[in-house]
PDB file of C-alpha atoms in Angstrom:
ATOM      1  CA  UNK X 314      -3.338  -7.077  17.980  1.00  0.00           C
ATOM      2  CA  UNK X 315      -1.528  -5.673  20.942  1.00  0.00           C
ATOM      3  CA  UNK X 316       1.188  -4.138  18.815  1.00  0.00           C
ATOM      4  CA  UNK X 317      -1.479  -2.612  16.184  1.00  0.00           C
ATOM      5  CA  UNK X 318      -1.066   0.360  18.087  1.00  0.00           C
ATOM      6  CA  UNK X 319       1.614   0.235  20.164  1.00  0.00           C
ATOM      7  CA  UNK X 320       3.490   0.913  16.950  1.00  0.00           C
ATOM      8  CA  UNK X 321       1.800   4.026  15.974  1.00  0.00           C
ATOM      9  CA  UNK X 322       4.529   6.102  17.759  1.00  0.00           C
ATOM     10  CA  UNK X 323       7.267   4.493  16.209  1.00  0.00           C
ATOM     11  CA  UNK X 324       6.170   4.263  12.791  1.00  0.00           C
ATOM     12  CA  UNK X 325       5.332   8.058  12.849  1.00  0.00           C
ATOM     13  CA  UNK X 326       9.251   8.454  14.019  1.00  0.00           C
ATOM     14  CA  UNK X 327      10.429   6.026  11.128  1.00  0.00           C
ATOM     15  CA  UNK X 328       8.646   8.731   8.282  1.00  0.00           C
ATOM     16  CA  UNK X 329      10.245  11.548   9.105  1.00  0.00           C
ATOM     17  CA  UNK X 330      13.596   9.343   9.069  1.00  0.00           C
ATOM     18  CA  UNK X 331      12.241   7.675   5.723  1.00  0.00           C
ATOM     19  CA  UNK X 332      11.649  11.312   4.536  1.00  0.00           C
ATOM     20  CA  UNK X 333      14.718  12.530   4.815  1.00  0.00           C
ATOM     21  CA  UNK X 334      15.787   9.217   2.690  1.00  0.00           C
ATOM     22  CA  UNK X 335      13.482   8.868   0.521  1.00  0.00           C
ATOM     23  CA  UNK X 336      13.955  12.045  -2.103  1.00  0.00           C
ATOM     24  CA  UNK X 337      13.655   9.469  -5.128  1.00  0.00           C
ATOM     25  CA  UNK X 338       9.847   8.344  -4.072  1.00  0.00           C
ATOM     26  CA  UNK X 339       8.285  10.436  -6.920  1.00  0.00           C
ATOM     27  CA  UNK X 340       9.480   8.849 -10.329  1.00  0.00           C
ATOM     28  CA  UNK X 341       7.951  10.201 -13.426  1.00  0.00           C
ATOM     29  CA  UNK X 342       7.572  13.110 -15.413  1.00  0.00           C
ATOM     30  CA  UNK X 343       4.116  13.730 -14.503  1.00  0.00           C
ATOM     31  CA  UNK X 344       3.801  12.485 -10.903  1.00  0.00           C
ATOM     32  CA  UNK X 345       2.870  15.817  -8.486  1.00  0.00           C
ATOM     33  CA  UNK X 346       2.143  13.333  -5.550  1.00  0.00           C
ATOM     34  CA  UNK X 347       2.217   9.792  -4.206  1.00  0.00           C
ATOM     35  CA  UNK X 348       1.478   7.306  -1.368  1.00  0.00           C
ATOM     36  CA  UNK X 349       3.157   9.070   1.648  1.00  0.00           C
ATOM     37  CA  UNK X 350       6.473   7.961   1.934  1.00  0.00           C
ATOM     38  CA  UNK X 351       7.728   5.188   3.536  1.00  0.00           C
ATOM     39  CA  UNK X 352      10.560   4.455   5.957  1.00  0.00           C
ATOM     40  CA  UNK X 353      13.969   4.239   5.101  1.00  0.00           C
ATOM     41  CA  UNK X 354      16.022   1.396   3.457  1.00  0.00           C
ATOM     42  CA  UNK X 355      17.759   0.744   7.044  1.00  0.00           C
ATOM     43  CA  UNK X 356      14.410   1.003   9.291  1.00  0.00           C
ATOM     44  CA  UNK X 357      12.735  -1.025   6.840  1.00  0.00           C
ATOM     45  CA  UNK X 358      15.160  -3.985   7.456  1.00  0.00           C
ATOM     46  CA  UNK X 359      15.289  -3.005  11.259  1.00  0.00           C
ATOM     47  CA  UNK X 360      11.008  -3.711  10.440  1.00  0.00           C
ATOM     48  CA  UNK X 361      11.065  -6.603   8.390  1.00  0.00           C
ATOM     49  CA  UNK X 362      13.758  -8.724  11.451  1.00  0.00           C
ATOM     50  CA  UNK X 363      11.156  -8.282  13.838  1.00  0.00           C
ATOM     51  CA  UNK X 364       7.814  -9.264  11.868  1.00  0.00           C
ATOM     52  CA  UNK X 365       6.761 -12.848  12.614  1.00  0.00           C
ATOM     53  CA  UNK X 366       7.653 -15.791  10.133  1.00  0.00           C
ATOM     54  CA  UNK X 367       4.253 -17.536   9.236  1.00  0.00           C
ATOM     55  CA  UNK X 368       2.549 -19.926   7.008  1.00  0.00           C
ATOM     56  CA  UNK X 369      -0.526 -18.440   5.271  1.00  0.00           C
ATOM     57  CA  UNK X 370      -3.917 -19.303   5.735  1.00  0.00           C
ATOM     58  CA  UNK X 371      -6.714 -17.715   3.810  1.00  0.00           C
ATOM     59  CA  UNK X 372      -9.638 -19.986   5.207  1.00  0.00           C
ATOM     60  CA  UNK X 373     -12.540 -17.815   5.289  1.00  0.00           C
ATOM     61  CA  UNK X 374     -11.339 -14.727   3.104  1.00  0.00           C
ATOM     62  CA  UNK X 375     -13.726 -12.583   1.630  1.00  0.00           C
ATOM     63  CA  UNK X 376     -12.899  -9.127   0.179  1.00  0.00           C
ATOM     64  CA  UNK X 377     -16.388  -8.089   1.344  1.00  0.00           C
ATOM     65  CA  UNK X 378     -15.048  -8.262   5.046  1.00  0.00           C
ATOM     66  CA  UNK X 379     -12.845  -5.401   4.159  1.00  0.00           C
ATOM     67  CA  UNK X 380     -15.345  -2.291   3.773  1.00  0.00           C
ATOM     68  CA  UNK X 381     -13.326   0.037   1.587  1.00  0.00           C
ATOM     69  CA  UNK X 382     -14.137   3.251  -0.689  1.00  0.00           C
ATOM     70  CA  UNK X 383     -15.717   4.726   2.471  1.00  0.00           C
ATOM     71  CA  UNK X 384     -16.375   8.125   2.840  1.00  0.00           C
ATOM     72  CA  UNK X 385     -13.353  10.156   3.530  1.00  0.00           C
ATOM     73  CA  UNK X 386     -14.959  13.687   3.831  1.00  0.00           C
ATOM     74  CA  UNK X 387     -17.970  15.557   1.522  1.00  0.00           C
ATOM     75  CA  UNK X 388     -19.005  13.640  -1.133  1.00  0.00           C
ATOM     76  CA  UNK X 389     -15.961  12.049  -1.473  1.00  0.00           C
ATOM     77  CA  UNK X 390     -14.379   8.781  -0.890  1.00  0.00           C
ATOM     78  CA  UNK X 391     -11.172   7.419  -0.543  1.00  0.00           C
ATOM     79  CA  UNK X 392     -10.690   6.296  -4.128  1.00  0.00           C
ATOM     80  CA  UNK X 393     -11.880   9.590  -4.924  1.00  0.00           C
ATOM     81  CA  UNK X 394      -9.026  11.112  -2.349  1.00  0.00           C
ATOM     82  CA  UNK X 395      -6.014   8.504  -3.923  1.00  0.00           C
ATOM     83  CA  UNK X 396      -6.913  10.096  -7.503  1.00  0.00           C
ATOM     84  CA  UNK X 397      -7.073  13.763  -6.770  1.00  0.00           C
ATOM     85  CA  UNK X 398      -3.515  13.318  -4.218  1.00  0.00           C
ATOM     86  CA  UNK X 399      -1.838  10.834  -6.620  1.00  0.00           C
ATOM     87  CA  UNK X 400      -2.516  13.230 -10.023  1.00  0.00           C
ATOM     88  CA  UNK X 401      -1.829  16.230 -11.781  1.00  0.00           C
ATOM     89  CA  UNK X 402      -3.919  19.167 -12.521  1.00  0.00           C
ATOM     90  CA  UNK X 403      -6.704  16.543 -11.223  1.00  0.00           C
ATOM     91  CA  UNK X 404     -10.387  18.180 -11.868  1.00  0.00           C
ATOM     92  CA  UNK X 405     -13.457  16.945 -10.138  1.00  0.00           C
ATOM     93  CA  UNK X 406     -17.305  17.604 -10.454  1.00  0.00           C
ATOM     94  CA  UNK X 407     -19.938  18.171  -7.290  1.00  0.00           C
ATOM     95  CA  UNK X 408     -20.039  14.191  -6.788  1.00  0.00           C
ATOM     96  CA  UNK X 409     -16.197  14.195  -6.639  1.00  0.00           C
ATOM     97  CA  UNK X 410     -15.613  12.145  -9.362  1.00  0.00           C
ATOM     98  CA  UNK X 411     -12.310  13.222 -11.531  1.00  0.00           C
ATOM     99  CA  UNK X 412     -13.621  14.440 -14.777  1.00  0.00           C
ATOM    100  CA  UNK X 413      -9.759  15.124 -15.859  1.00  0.00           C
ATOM    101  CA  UNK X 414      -6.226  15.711 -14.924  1.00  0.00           C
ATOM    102  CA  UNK X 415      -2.891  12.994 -15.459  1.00  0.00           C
ATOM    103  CA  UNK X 416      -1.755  10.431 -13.914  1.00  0.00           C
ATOM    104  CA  UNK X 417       1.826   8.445 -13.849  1.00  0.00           C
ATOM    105  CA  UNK X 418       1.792   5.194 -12.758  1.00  0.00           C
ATOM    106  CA  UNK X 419       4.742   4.529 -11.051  1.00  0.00           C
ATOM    107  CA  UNK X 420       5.081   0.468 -11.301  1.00  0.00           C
ATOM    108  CA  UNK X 421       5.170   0.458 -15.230  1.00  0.00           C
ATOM    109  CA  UNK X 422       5.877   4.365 -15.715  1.00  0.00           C
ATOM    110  CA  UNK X 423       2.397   4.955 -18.409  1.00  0.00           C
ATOM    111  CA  UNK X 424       0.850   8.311 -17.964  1.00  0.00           C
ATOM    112  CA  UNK X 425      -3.238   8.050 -18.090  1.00  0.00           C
ATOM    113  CA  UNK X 426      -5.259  11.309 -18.842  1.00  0.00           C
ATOM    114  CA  UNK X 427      -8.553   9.252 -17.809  1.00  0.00           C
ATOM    115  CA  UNK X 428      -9.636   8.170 -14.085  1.00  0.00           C
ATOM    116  CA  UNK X 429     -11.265   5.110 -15.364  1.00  0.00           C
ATOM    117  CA  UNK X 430      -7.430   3.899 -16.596  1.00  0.00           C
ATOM    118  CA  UNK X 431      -5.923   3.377 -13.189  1.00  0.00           C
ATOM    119  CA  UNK X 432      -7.104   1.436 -10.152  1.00  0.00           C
ATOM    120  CA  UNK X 433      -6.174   1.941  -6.285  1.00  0.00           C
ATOM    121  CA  UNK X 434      -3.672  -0.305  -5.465  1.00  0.00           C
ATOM    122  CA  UNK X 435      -3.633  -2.121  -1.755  1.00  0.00           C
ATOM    123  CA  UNK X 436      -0.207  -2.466  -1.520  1.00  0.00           C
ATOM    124  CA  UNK X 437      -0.347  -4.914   0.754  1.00  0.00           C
ATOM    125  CA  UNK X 438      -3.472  -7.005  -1.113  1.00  0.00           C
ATOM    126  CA  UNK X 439      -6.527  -7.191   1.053  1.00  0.00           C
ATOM    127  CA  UNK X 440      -6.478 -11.365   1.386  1.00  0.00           C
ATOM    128  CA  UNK X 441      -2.038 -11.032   2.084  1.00  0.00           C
ATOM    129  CA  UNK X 442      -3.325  -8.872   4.634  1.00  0.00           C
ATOM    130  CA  UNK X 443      -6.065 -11.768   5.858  1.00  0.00           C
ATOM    131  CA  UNK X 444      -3.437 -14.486   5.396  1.00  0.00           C
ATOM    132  CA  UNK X 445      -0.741 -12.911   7.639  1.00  0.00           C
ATOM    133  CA  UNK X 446      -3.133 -12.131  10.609  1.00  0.00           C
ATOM    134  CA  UNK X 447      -6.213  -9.661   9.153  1.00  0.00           C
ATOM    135  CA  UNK X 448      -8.236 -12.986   9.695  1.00  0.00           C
ATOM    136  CA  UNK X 449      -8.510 -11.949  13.864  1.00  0.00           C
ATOM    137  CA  UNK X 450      -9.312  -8.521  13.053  1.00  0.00           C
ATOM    138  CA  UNK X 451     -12.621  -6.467  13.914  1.00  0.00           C
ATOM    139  CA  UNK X 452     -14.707  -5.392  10.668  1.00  0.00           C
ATOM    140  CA  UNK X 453     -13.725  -1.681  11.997  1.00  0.00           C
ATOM    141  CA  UNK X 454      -9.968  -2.727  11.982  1.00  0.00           C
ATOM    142  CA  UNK X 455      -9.948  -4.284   8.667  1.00  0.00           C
ATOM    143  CA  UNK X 456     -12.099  -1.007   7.522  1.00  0.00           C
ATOM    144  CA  UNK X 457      -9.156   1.155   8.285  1.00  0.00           C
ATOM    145  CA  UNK X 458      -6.275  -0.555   6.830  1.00  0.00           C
ATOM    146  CA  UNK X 459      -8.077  -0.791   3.796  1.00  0.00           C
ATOM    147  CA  UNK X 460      -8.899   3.149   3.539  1.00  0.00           C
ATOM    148  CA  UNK X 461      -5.356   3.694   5.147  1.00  0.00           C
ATOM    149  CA  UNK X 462      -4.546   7.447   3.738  1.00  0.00           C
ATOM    150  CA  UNK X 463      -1.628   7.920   5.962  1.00  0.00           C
ATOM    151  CA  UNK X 464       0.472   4.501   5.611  1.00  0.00           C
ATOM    152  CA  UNK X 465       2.050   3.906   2.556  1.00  0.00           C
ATOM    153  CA  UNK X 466      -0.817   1.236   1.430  1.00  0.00           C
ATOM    154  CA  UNK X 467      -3.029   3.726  -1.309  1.00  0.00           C
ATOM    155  CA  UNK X 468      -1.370   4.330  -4.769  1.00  0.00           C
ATOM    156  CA  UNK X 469      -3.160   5.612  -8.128  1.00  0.00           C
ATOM    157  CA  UNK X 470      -1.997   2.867 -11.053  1.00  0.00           C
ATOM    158  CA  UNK X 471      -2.709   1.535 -14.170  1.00  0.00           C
ATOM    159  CA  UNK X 472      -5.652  -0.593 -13.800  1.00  0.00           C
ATOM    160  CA  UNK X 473      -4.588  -4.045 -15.825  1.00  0.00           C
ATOM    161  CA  UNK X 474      -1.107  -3.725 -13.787  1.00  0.00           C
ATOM    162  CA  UNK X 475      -2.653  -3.962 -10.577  1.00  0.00           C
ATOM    163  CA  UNK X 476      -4.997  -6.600 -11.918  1.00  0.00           C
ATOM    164  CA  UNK X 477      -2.058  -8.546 -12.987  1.00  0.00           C
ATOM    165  CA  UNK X 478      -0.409  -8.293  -9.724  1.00  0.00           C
ATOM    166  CA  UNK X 479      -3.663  -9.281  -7.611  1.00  0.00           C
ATOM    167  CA  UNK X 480      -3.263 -10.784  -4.556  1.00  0.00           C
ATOM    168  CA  UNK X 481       0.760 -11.447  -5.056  1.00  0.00           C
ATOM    169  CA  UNK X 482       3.375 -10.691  -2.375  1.00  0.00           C
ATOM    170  CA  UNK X 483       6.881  -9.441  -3.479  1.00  0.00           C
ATOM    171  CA  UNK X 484       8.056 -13.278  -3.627  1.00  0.00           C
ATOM    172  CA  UNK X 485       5.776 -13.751  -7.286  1.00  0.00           C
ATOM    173  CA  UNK X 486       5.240 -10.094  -8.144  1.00  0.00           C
ATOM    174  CA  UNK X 487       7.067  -6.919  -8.106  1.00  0.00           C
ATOM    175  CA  UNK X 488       6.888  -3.203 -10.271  1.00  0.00           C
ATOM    176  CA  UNK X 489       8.307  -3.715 -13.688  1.00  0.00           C
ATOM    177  CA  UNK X 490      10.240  -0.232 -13.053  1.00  0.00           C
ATOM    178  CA  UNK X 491      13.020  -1.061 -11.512  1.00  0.00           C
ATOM    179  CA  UNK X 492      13.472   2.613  -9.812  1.00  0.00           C
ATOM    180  CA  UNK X 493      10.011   2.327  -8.112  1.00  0.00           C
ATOM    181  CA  UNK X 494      11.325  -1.389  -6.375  1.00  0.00           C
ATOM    182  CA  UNK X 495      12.758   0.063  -3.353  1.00  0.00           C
ATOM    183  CA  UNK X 496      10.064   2.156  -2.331  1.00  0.00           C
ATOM    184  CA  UNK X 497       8.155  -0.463  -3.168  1.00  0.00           C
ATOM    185  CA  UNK X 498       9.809  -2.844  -0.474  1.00  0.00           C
ATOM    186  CA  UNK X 499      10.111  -0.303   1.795  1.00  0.00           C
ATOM    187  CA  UNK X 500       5.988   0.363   2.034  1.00  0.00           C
ATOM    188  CA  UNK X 501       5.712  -3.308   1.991  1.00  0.00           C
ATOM    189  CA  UNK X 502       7.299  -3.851   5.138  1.00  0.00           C
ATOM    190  CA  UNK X 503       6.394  -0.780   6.759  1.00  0.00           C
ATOM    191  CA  UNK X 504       2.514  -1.245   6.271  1.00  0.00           C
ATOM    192  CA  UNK X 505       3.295  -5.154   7.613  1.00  0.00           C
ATOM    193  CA  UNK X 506       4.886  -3.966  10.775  1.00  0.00           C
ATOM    194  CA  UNK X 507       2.403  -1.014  11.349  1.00  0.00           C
ATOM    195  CA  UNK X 508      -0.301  -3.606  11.241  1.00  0.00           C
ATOM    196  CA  UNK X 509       1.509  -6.758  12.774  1.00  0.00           C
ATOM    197  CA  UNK X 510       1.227  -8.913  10.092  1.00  0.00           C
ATOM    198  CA  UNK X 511       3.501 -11.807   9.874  1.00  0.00           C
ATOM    199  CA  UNK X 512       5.528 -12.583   6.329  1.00  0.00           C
ATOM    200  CA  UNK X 513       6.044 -16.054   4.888  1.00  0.00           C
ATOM    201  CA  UNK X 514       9.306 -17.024   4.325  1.00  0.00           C
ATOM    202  CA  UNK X 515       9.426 -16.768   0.470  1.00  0.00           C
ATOM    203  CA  UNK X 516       8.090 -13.435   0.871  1.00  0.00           C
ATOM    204  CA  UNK X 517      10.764 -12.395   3.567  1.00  0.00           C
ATOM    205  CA  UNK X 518      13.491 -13.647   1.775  1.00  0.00           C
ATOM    206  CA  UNK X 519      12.099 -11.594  -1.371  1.00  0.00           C
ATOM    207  CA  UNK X 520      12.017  -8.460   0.793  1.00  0.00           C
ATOM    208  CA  UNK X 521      15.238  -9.148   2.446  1.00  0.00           C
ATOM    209  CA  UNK X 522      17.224  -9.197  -1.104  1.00  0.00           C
ATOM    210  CA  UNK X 523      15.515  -6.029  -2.452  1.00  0.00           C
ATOM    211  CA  UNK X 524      16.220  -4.303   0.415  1.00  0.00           C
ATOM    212  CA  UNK X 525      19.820  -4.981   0.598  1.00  0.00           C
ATOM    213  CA  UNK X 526      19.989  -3.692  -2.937  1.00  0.00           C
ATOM    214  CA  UNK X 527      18.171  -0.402  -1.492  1.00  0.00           C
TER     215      UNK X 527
END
């Protein structure tokens, strides 16, 4: 875990490049925010050569070793935070809970007018993240990258969608819009190098064709 944050400083260099790059991130009518966005198409590849080849291995995995919906500030917590950043006209009551506002999910493009429609996507799943090297973590460590508000690993979508893609790495599973795909890729390999997880070699061959299509 050496890396874990020796690589702060770059990856905060890589947004603003990815920023500049990345104009397209918001796709859909509705959409008035998103995940923060990633690096660019070129860093990303300049990422995804230097990330460790691996076999996974989730001995031991347990969701449960991944506190997450902590408290992010007030009454609120971070699914709470996703939903009010990742909506429109977004409304909440004194326990923080969205009581109305829209949504666009940007992997199948629906728009959702209810908060119990969509789920907070990991986009890196919690056990891909335990396969590729989470397993060594501290229980403070694992906390954080699964609350992560400023990597591109929180996104507001439809709820069966992300229940459909589970666990799956961009080798099995990937948005059904075909606009969202390269931002998709790009998060993907930017959240993996931020947190020095390795990449099997279906999965980095995946990653390696979208990206070249970016």
């Amino acid at each position: 875990m050496a890396k874990f944050y020796a690589r702060r400083r770059l990856s905060i260099l890589a947004a603003l490049t990815g920023l500049i790059a990345s104009v397209g991130l918001l796709n859909g009518p509705t959409a008035s925010a998103a995940l923060p966005t990633p690096v660019s198409a070129a860093t990303a590849r300049t990422y995804l050569a230097s990330l460790t080849v691996a076999t996974e291995d989730r001995t031991g995995y347990d969701r449960d070793l991944f506190p997450h919906w902590i408290t992010q500030s007030g009454t609120c917590n971070t699914r709470e935070v996703v939903l009010k950043r990742d909506g429109t006209n977004v409304v909440q009551d004194s326990a923080c809970a969205a009581t109305s506002g829209s949504w666009y999910s940007v992997y199948d493009g629906a728009t959702w007018t209810a908060a119990s429609d969509l789920d907070i996507d990991h986009l890196v799943p919690l056990a891909e993240a335990w396969d590729s090297g989470a397993d060594s973590w501290t229980t403070a460590q694992r906390q954080a990258f699964a609350n992560d508000l400023t990597r591109p690993q929180l996104i507001a979508v439809t709820d069966n969608v992300n229940q459909a893609k589970g666990d799956q790495d961009p080798a099995t599973w990937m948005p059904s819009r075909t606009a969202y795909r390269c931002t998709y890729v790009r998060a993907w390999v930017q959240v993996k190098y931020y947190y020095d997880l390795s990449v099997d070699s279906a999965e980095k061959s995946a990653l390696t064709s979208y990206l070249s299509a970016c």
